[in-house]
C-alpha atoms as an extended CHARMM CRD file, in Angstrom:
* protein
*
       135  EXT
         1         1  MET       CA            -74.6740000000      -26.4950000000       15.5240000000  PROA      1               0.0000000000
         2         2  ILE       CA            -77.0540000000      -26.6370000000       18.5770000000  PROA      2               0.0000000000
         3         3  LYS       CA            -78.0530000000      -29.8740000000       20.2610000000  PROA      3               0.0000000000
         4         4  ILE       CA            -80.9130000000      -30.1470000000       22.7660000000  PROA      4               0.0000000000
         5         5  ILE       CA            -81.2780000000      -32.6340000000       25.6300000000  PROA      5               0.0000000000
         6         6  TYR       CA            -84.8580000000      -32.4210000000       26.8090000000  PROA      6               0.0000000000
         7         7  GLY       CA            -87.1250000000      -34.0810000000       29.3630000000  PROA      7               0.0000000000
         8         8  SER       CA            -89.0630000000      -33.3430000000       32.4990000000  PROA      8               0.0000000000
         9         9  LYS       CA            -87.4050000000      -32.6230000000       35.8160000000  PROA      9               0.0000000000
        10        10  GLY       CA            -85.5390000000      -35.6720000000       37.2270000000  PROA      10              0.0000000000
        11        11  THR       CA            -85.1230000000      -37.5350000000       33.9480000000  PROA      11              0.0000000000
        12        12  GLY       CA            -81.2880000000      -37.4300000000       33.8590000000  PROA      12              0.0000000000
        13        13  LYS       CA            -80.7260000000      -34.5250000000       31.5160000000  PROA      13              0.0000000000
        14        14  THR       CA            -77.6850000000      -33.2800000000       33.4740000000  PROA      14              0.0000000000
        15        15  LYS       CA            -76.2620000000      -36.8150000000       33.5900000000  PROA      15              0.0000000000
        16        16  LEU       CA            -76.4800000000      -37.0880000000       29.7470000000  PROA      16              0.0000000000
        17        17  LEU       CA            -74.9500000000      -33.7030000000       29.3580000000  PROA      17              0.0000000000
        18        18  ILE       CA            -71.9780000000      -34.6480000000       31.6180000000  PROA      18              0.0000000000
        19        19  GLU       CA            -71.5030000000      -37.8260000000       29.7090000000  PROA      19              0.0000000000
        20        20  ALA       CA            -71.4760000000      -35.8860000000       26.3730000000  PROA      20              0.0000000000
        21        21  ALA       CA            -68.9860000000      -33.4080000000       27.7180000000  PROA      21              0.0000000000
        22        22  ASN       CA            -66.6070000000      -36.1120000000       29.0340000000  PROA      22              0.0000000000
        23        23  ALA       CA            -66.9100000000      -38.2310000000       25.8650000000  PROA      23              0.0000000000
        24        24  ASN       CA            -66.2200000000      -35.3400000000       23.6790000000  PROA      24              0.0000000000
        25        25  ALA       CA            -63.2820000000      -34.0750000000       25.9140000000  PROA      25              0.0000000000
        26        26  GLN       CA            -61.4080000000      -37.1990000000       24.9760000000  PROA      26              0.0000000000
        27        27  ASP       CA            -61.4370000000      -36.4050000000       21.3180000000  PROA      27              0.0000000000
        28        28  ALA       CA            -61.7580000000      -32.6720000000       21.2900000000  PROA      28              0.0000000000
        29        29  LYS       CA            -59.1850000000      -30.6710000000       19.3300000000  PROA      29              0.0000000000
        30        30  GLY       CA            -60.4450000000      -27.4190000000       20.8450000000  PROA      30              0.0000000000
        31        31  LEU       CA            -61.6810000000      -26.1870000000       24.1870000000  PROA      31              0.0000000000
        32        32  SER       CA            -64.8430000000      -27.2840000000       26.0130000000  PROA      32              0.0000000000
        33        33  VAL       CA            -66.8470000000      -25.2360000000       28.4900000000  PROA      33              0.0000000000
        34        34  PHE       CA            -69.6030000000      -26.5510000000       30.8620000000  PROA      34              0.0000000000
        35        35  ILE       CA            -72.0010000000      -23.7440000000       32.1560000000  PROA      35              0.0000000000
        36        36  THR       CA            -74.4790000000      -24.4000000000       34.8980000000  PROA      36              0.0000000000
        37        37  ASP       CA            -75.9350000000      -22.5910000000       37.9130000000  PROA      37              0.0000000000
        38        38  ASN       CA            -74.5580000000      -24.6980000000       40.7130000000  PROA      38              0.0000000000
        39        39  LYS       CA            -71.6500000000      -26.6900000000       41.7820000000  PROA      39              0.0000000000
        40        40  ARG       CA            -73.2380000000      -30.1000000000       42.3420000000  PROA      40              0.0000000000
        41        41  CYS       CA            -71.6900000000      -31.7330000000       39.2640000000  PROA      41              0.0000000000
        42        42  MET       CA            -68.3490000000      -29.9120000000       39.3250000000  PROA      42              0.0000000000
        43        43  TYR       CA            -66.3970000000      -33.1020000000       40.1610000000  PROA      43              0.0000000000
        44        44  ASP       CA            -68.2460000000      -35.2460000000       37.6250000000  PROA      44              0.0000000000
        45        45  VAL       CA            -67.0870000000      -33.0760000000       34.6660000000  PROA      45              0.0000000000
        46        46  ALA       CA            -63.6810000000      -34.0560000000       33.1270000000  PROA      46              0.0000000000
        47        47  ARG       CA            -60.8790000000      -31.8140000000       34.2710000000  PROA      47              0.0000000000
        48        48  SER       CA            -60.1160000000      -30.8980000000       30.6640000000  PROA      48              0.0000000000
        49        49  VAL       CA            -63.5970000000      -29.2910000000       30.4130000000  PROA      49              0.0000000000
        50        50  ARG       CA            -63.8550000000      -25.7660000000       31.9420000000  PROA      50              0.0000000000
        51        51  PHE       CA            -66.5560000000      -25.8080000000       34.4830000000  PROA      51              0.0000000000
        52        52  ILE       CA            -68.2780000000      -22.4970000000       35.1300000000  PROA      52              0.0000000000
        53        53  ASP       CA            -70.8890000000      -21.9630000000       37.8820000000  PROA      53              0.0000000000
        54        54  ILE       CA            -72.6480000000      -18.9700000000       36.3630000000  PROA      54              0.0000000000
        55        55  THR       CA            -73.7300000000      -17.6870000000       39.8460000000  PROA      55              0.0000000000
        56        56  ASP       CA            -70.1870000000      -16.8970000000       40.5360000000  PROA      56              0.0000000000
        57        57  TRP       CA            -70.3150000000      -14.2990000000       37.8160000000  PROA      57              0.0000000000
        58        58  ALA       CA            -73.6580000000      -12.6400000000       38.7920000000  PROA      58              0.0000000000
        59        59  VAL       CA            -75.2490000000      -13.7130000000       35.5810000000  PROA      59              0.0000000000
        60        60  ALA       CA            -79.0310000000      -13.6230000000       35.6110000000  PROA      60              0.0000000000
        61        61  GLY       CA            -81.5090000000      -13.4390000000       32.7770000000  PROA      61              0.0000000000
        62        62  GLU       CA            -81.4950000000      -14.1800000000       29.0810000000  PROA      62              0.0000000000
        63        63  ASP       CA            -79.4110000000      -11.1250000000       27.9780000000  PROA      63              0.0000000000
        64        64  ALA       CA            -76.7580000000      -11.7300000000       30.5130000000  PROA      64              0.0000000000
        65        65  LEU       CA            -76.4300000000      -15.3780000000       29.7310000000  PROA      65              0.0000000000
        66        66  CYS       CA            -76.1650000000      -14.5590000000       26.0260000000  PROA      66              0.0000000000
        67        67  GLY       CA            -73.5800000000      -11.9470000000       26.6340000000  PROA      67              0.0000000000
        68        68  PHE       CA            -71.6850000000      -14.4120000000       28.9170000000  PROA      68              0.0000000000
        69        69  VAL       CA            -71.5870000000      -17.0870000000       26.1990000000  PROA      69              0.0000000000
        70        70  LYS       CA            -70.4830000000      -14.4370000000       23.5700000000  PROA      70              0.0000000000
        71        71  GLY       CA            -67.6460000000      -13.5250000000       25.9540000000  PROA      71              0.0000000000
        72        72  VAL       CA            -66.7530000000      -17.2300000000       26.3710000000  PROA      72              0.0000000000
        73        73  ALA       CA            -66.6340000000      -17.7030000000       22.7390000000  PROA      73              0.0000000000
        74        74  ALA       CA            -64.7460000000      -14.3480000000       22.1140000000  PROA      74              0.0000000000
        75        75  CYS       CA            -62.0010000000      -15.0330000000       24.6850000000  PROA      75              0.0000000000
        76        76  ASN       CA            -60.4660000000      -17.8560000000       22.7510000000  PROA      76              0.0000000000
        77        77  SER       CA            -60.9630000000      -18.9240000000       19.1230000000  PROA      77              0.0000000000
        78        78  ASP       CA            -60.2310000000      -22.5130000000       19.9800000000  PROA      78              0.0000000000
        79        79  HSD       CA            -63.6200000000      -23.3120000000       21.5350000000  PROA      79              0.0000000000
        80        80  GLU       CA            -65.1900000000      -26.4370000000       20.1690000000  PROA      80              0.0000000000
        81        81  TYR       CA            -68.0440000000      -27.2540000000       22.6710000000  PROA      81              0.0000000000
        82        82  ILE       CA            -70.1580000000      -25.2130000000       24.9560000000  PROA      82              0.0000000000
        83        83  TYR       CA            -72.6600000000      -27.0860000000       27.2860000000  PROA      83              0.0000000000
        84        84  ILE       CA            -75.3700000000      -25.1830000000       29.0620000000  PROA      84              0.0000000000
        85        85  ASP       CA            -77.3070000000      -27.0670000000       31.7660000000  PROA      85              0.0000000000
        86        86  GLY       CA            -80.6500000000      -25.5940000000       32.8470000000  PROA      86              0.0000000000
        87        87  ILE       CA            -81.1760000000      -22.8140000000       30.5230000000  PROA      87              0.0000000000
        88        88  SER       CA            -84.5680000000      -22.0890000000       31.9650000000  PROA      88              0.0000000000
        89        89  ARG       CA            -83.1340000000      -21.9940000000       35.4830000000  PROA      89              0.0000000000
        90        90  ILE       CA            -80.3570000000      -19.6130000000       34.5760000000  PROA      90              0.0000000000
        91        91  THR       CA            -82.5530000000      -17.1790000000       32.5080000000  PROA      91              0.0000000000
        92        92  GLY       CA            -85.6100000000      -17.3830000000       34.8170000000  PROA      92              0.0000000000
        93        93  LYS       CA            -87.8440000000      -18.0440000000       31.8470000000  PROA      93              0.0000000000
        94        94  SER       CA            -89.7410000000      -21.0470000000       30.4160000000  PROA      94              0.0000000000
        95        95  VAL       CA            -88.3870000000      -22.5930000000       27.3130000000  PROA      95              0.0000000000
        96        96  SER       CA            -91.2390000000      -21.1800000000       25.2060000000  PROA      96              0.0000000000
        97        97  GLU       CA            -89.9730000000      -17.6290000000       26.1750000000  PROA      97              0.0000000000
        98        98  LEU       CA            -86.4780000000      -18.2400000000       24.9840000000  PROA      98              0.0000000000
        99        99  ALA       CA            -86.6480000000      -17.6770000000       21.1630000000  PROA      99              0.0000000000
       100       100  GLY       CA            -84.2090000000      -14.7720000000       21.2480000000  PROA      100             0.0000000000
       101       101  ILE       CA            -81.4690000000      -16.5180000000       23.0350000000  PROA      101             0.0000000000
       102       102  PHE       CA            -81.7850000000      -19.6620000000       20.8030000000  PROA      102             0.0000000000
       103       103  TYR       CA            -81.4380000000      -17.3860000000       17.7470000000  PROA      103             0.0000000000
       104       104  LEU       CA            -78.2400000000      -15.8400000000       19.2460000000  PROA      104             0.0000000000
       105       105  LEU       CA            -76.8690000000      -19.2490000000       20.4090000000  PROA      105             0.0000000000
       106       106  ASP       CA            -77.4200000000      -20.4870000000       16.7780000000  PROA      106             0.0000000000
       107       107  LYS       CA            -75.5420000000      -17.3610000000       15.3910000000  PROA      107             0.0000000000
       108       108  ILE       CA            -72.7240000000      -17.7610000000       17.8390000000  PROA      108             0.0000000000
       109       109  SER       CA            -72.5120000000      -21.4960000000       17.0160000000  PROA      109             0.0000000000
       110       110  THR       CA            -72.5360000000      -21.0490000000       13.2360000000  PROA      110             0.0000000000
       111       111  GLU       CA            -70.1580000000      -18.0450000000       13.1420000000  PROA      111             0.0000000000
       112       112  ASN       CA            -67.5730000000      -19.6340000000       15.4990000000  PROA      112             0.0000000000
       113       113  ASP       CA            -67.9750000000      -23.3240000000       14.5450000000  PROA      113             0.0000000000
       114       114  ILE       CA            -68.8790000000      -24.2670000000       18.1010000000  PROA      114             0.0000000000
       115       115  THR       CA            -71.2270000000      -27.1280000000       18.9660000000  PROA      115             0.0000000000
       116       116  ILE       CA            -73.6210000000      -25.8270000000       21.7880000000  PROA      116             0.0000000000
       117       117  THR       CA            -75.5220000000      -28.3860000000       23.7960000000  PROA      117             0.0000000000
       118       118  VAL       CA            -78.4540000000      -27.1610000000       25.9680000000  PROA      118             0.0000000000
       119       119  THR       CA            -80.6750000000      -28.9240000000       28.4780000000  PROA      119             0.0000000000
       120       120  CYS       CA            -84.3380000000      -27.8680000000       28.4550000000  PROA      120             0.0000000000
       121       121  SER       CA            -86.7260000000      -29.1310000000       31.1510000000  PROA      121             0.0000000000
       122       122  CYS       CA            -89.7180000000      -29.7770000000       28.8840000000  PROA      122             0.0000000000
       123       123  ALA       CA            -91.4290000000      -32.7280000000       27.4150000000  PROA      123             0.0000000000
       124       124  GLU       CA            -90.9550000000      -33.2060000000       23.6000000000  PROA      124             0.0000000000
       125       125  GLU       CA            -94.5190000000      -32.3170000000       22.8250000000  PROA      125             0.0000000000
       126       126  ASP       CA            -94.1510000000      -29.0750000000       24.8370000000  PROA      126             0.0000000000
       127       127  LEU       CA            -91.0430000000      -27.8810000000       23.0720000000  PROA      127             0.0000000000
       128       128  PRO       CA            -91.6230000000      -24.7840000000       20.8980000000  PROA      128             0.0000000000
       129       129  ASP       CA            -90.9450000000      -25.0580000000       17.2050000000  PROA      129             0.0000000000
       130       130  PHE       CA            -87.7680000000      -22.8040000000       17.4480000000  PROA      130             0.0000000000
       131       131  VAL       CA            -86.2660000000      -25.5390000000       19.7190000000  PROA      131             0.0000000000
       132       132  LYS       CA            -87.5870000000      -28.6410000000       17.8150000000  PROA      132             0.0000000000
       133       133  LYS       CA            -85.5590000000      -27.6320000000       14.7840000000  PROA      133             0.0000000000
       134       134  TYR       CA            -82.4810000000      -28.6230000000       16.7300000000  PROA      134             0.0000000000
       135       135  LEU       CA            -83.6210000000      -32.1350000000       17.6410000000  PROA      135             0.0000000000
């Protein structure tokens, strides 16, 4: 399953994502991973959630992010949650250009029974249809 947290810049999407990660970490039977492109919220995420600053791994672009998420899912079959903060910042593309990665994230999520939560900097009316189906 894919979940979307959306809103314009400065509306608290990252805070909501951190709260979701920390709440799920208390009850999770599997592993949780928090992927972002900076270290600002590293100490806000629960210690039981693996925090990954994607810039430490030289990941840039849609294909690289998708490959990275596939690698995270493949490294351990116990993953239950993956959180991606700022998918547009990481890929360098607007949300409307990310149909391919959402298709692949959906496939990863379904095949591995992982809940993937993504933040999108976009107003609801500007979300493309391929993202709206996850609301």
